[in-house]
Amino acid sequence: MTNEITGQHPEPADGTGEFNRKVIAEFRSRAGVVGGELSGMPLLLLTVLGARSGEPRTTPLVYLPDGERLVVFASNGGSDTDPVWYRNLVAHPEVTVEVGAERYPAVAAAVDPAEHDALWARQVAAQPQFGGYRTAARTVPLVALTRV
């Protein structure tokens, strides 16, 4: 989803700030390798159209491989509200995924409720900090990204 006018990649999602901008730049310049506190984590860039603006927005996300699909977590760091990127993809499920040096179109869909808890448990086992992101206020939406 490169901007047809400027030829540049989309800006990070609204409100993500300088941290995500730096992560996105490092990810793209180093073929998906990111250092610092995200070093070694499975990271992808998700580009989705804004629900209201229709403009492309890019967000770095940790993912869990699950067969032919990648699963991302709308945990919003344990917040009681869904992240902006999640609300955007509910409105526009056609997305672009960047993993490593690869970039491809995908379709985003909520995981089947029957799979939710098992996938969440796998993610917490892989990244224990996710255990603190689930609150009594809401169930964290899990989203499967499937290549088209």
Short mmCIF file of C-alpha atoms in Angstrom, two decimals:
data_model
loop_
_atom_site.label_atom_id
_atom_site.label_comp_id
_atom_site.label_asym_id
_atom_site.label_seq_id
_atom_site.Cartn_x
_atom_site.Cartn_y
_atom_site.Cartn_z
CA MET A 1 0.00 0.00 0.00
CA THR A 2 2.61 2.51 -1.03
CA ASN A 3 1.24 6.05 -1.43
CA GLU A 4 0.69 6.51 -5.16
CA ILE A 5 1.42 10.23 -5.00
CA THR A 6 4.59 10.28 -2.87
CA GLY A 7 5.79 6.71 -3.45
CA GLN A 8 6.39 6.39 0.31
CA HIS A 9 5.11 3.82 2.77
CA PRO A 10 2.13 4.88 4.88
CA GLU A 11 2.55 6.64 8.18
CA PRO A 12 2.08 4.72 11.42
CA ALA A 13 -1.41 4.46 12.87
CA ASP A 14 -2.76 7.55 14.59
CA GLY A 15 -1.43 8.05 18.09
CA THR A 16 1.44 5.56 17.81
CA GLY A 17 4.12 8.17 18.22
CA GLU A 18 7.82 8.27 17.65
CA PHE A 19 8.55 4.80 19.09
CA ASN A 20 6.52 3.03 16.40
CA ARG A 21 7.91 5.30 13.67
CA LYS A 22 11.43 4.26 14.67
CA VAL A 23 10.47 0.58 14.84
CA ILE A 24 8.89 0.75 11.38
CA ALA A 25 11.92 2.49 9.90
CA GLU A 26 14.33 0.00 11.49
CA PHE A 27 12.17 -2.96 10.42
CA ARG A 28 12.14 -1.81 6.81
CA SER A 29 15.81 -0.87 6.65
CA ARG A 30 16.96 -4.17 8.22
CA ALA A 31 14.61 -6.62 6.44
CA GLY A 32 12.44 -7.22 9.48
CA VAL A 33 15.15 -7.26 12.15
CA VAL A 34 14.56 -4.91 15.07
CA GLY A 35 16.77 -4.33 18.09
CA GLY A 36 16.20 -2.92 21.53
CA GLU A 37 13.32 -4.15 23.64
CA LEU A 38 11.75 -5.85 20.61
CA SER A 39 14.89 -7.79 19.70
CA GLY A 40 14.16 -11.43 18.99
CA MET A 41 10.38 -11.03 19.01
CA PRO A 42 8.40 -12.20 15.99
CA LEU A 43 7.39 -8.85 14.55
CA LEU A 44 5.38 -7.85 11.50
CA LEU A 45 4.12 -4.61 10.05
CA LEU A 46 0.39 -4.44 9.44
CA THR A 47 -0.93 -1.82 7.04
CA VAL A 48 -4.67 -1.23 7.05
CA LEU A 49 -6.90 1.54 5.75
CA GLY A 50 -8.24 3.96 8.33
CA ALA A 51 -11.90 3.31 9.17
CA ARG A 52 -12.85 6.97 8.68
CA SER A 53 -10.01 8.45 6.66
CA GLY A 54 -9.45 5.62 4.20
CA GLU A 55 -5.73 6.43 4.46
CA PRO A 56 -3.23 3.58 4.92
CA ARG A 57 -1.89 3.19 8.47
CA THR A 58 0.99 0.95 9.52
CA THR A 59 1.50 -0.62 12.94
CA PRO A 60 4.26 -2.97 14.18
CA LEU A 61 2.78 -6.01 15.93
CA VAL A 62 4.04 -9.17 17.58
CA TYR A 63 2.61 -12.24 15.88
CA LEU A 64 2.16 -15.96 16.43
CA PRO A 65 2.61 -18.28 13.43
CA ASP A 66 -0.32 -20.68 13.10
CA GLY A 67 -0.05 -22.90 10.05
CA GLU A 68 -0.53 -20.81 6.90
CA ARG A 69 -1.70 -17.77 8.84
CA LEU A 70 -0.25 -15.29 11.30
CA VAL A 71 -2.20 -14.38 14.44
CA VAL A 72 -1.99 -10.90 15.99
CA PHE A 73 -3.40 -9.72 19.29
CA ALA A 74 -5.52 -6.61 19.81
CA SER A 75 -4.37 -6.37 23.43
CA ASN A 76 -3.59 -2.65 23.32
CA GLY A 77 -1.06 -3.25 26.09
CA GLY A 78 -3.79 -4.41 28.48
CA SER A 79 -6.03 -1.39 27.93
CA ASP A 80 -9.80 -1.71 28.32
CA THR A 81 -10.26 -0.47 24.74
CA ASP A 82 -9.38 -1.95 21.38
CA PRO A 83 -6.40 -0.47 19.55
CA VAL A 84 -7.03 1.82 16.57
CA TRP A 85 -5.52 -0.71 14.12
CA TYR A 86 -8.13 -3.27 15.19
CA ARG A 87 -11.05 -0.91 14.66
CA ASN A 88 -9.58 -0.05 11.25
CA LEU A 89 -9.30 -3.65 10.09
CA VAL A 90 -12.85 -4.45 11.24
CA ALA A 91 -13.91 -1.77 8.74
CA HIS A 92 -11.33 -2.75 6.10
CA PRO A 93 -10.17 -6.39 6.42
CA GLU A 94 -7.99 -6.24 3.30
CA VAL A 95 -4.51 -5.54 4.70
CA THR A 96 -0.84 -5.64 3.79
CA VAL A 97 1.56 -7.69 5.89
CA GLU A 98 5.33 -7.25 6.03
CA VAL A 99 7.36 -10.07 7.57
CA GLY A 100 11.12 -10.00 7.22
CA ALA A 101 11.82 -8.66 3.74
CA GLU A 102 8.52 -10.05 2.38
CA ARG A 103 5.42 -7.95 1.78
CA TYR A 104 2.07 -9.40 0.72
CA PRO A 105 -1.69 -8.77 0.71
CA ALA A 106 -3.78 -10.59 3.29
CA VAL A 107 -7.27 -10.77 4.70
CA ALA A 108 -7.82 -10.20 8.41
CA ALA A 109 -10.52 -12.10 10.30
CA ALA A 110 -11.32 -12.69 13.95
CA VAL A 111 -10.26 -16.16 15.01
CA ASP A 112 -12.98 -18.68 15.70
CA PRO A 113 -14.04 -18.41 19.37
CA ALA A 114 -13.31 -22.14 19.76
CA GLU A 115 -9.63 -21.42 18.95
CA HIS A 116 -9.26 -18.26 21.00
CA ASP A 117 -8.12 -19.61 24.37
CA ALA A 118 -5.68 -22.15 22.91
CA LEU A 119 -4.04 -19.50 20.71
CA TRP A 120 -3.90 -17.05 23.63
CA ALA A 121 -2.25 -19.72 25.81
CA ARG A 122 0.35 -20.40 23.09
CA GLN A 123 1.12 -16.68 22.88
CA VAL A 124 1.48 -16.31 26.65
CA ALA A 125 3.82 -19.33 26.68
CA ALA A 126 5.91 -17.75 23.90
CA GLN A 127 5.75 -14.16 25.26
CA PRO A 128 4.84 -14.26 28.99
CA GLN A 129 4.23 -10.48 29.18
CA PHE A 130 1.02 -11.09 27.21
CA GLY A 131 -0.42 -12.76 30.32
CA GLY A 132 -0.74 -9.31 31.88
CA TYR A 133 -2.58 -7.87 28.87
CA ARG A 134 -5.84 -9.73 29.40
CA THR A 135 -8.22 -8.01 31.79
CA ALA A 136 -11.61 -8.83 33.24
CA ALA A 137 -13.02 -5.86 31.31
CA ARG A 138 -12.68 -7.50 27.90
CA THR A 139 -11.49 -10.52 25.97
CA VAL A 140 -8.56 -9.59 23.76
CA PRO A 141 -9.57 -9.98 20.11
CA LEU A 142 -7.29 -12.30 18.15
CA VAL A 143 -6.96 -11.71 14.43
CA ALA A 144 -5.82 -14.22 11.82
CA LEU A 145 -3.98 -12.79 8.82
CA THR A 146 -4.28 -15.04 5.77
CA ARG A 147 -2.31 -14.43 2.59
CA VAL A 148 -4.41 -13.89 -0.53
#
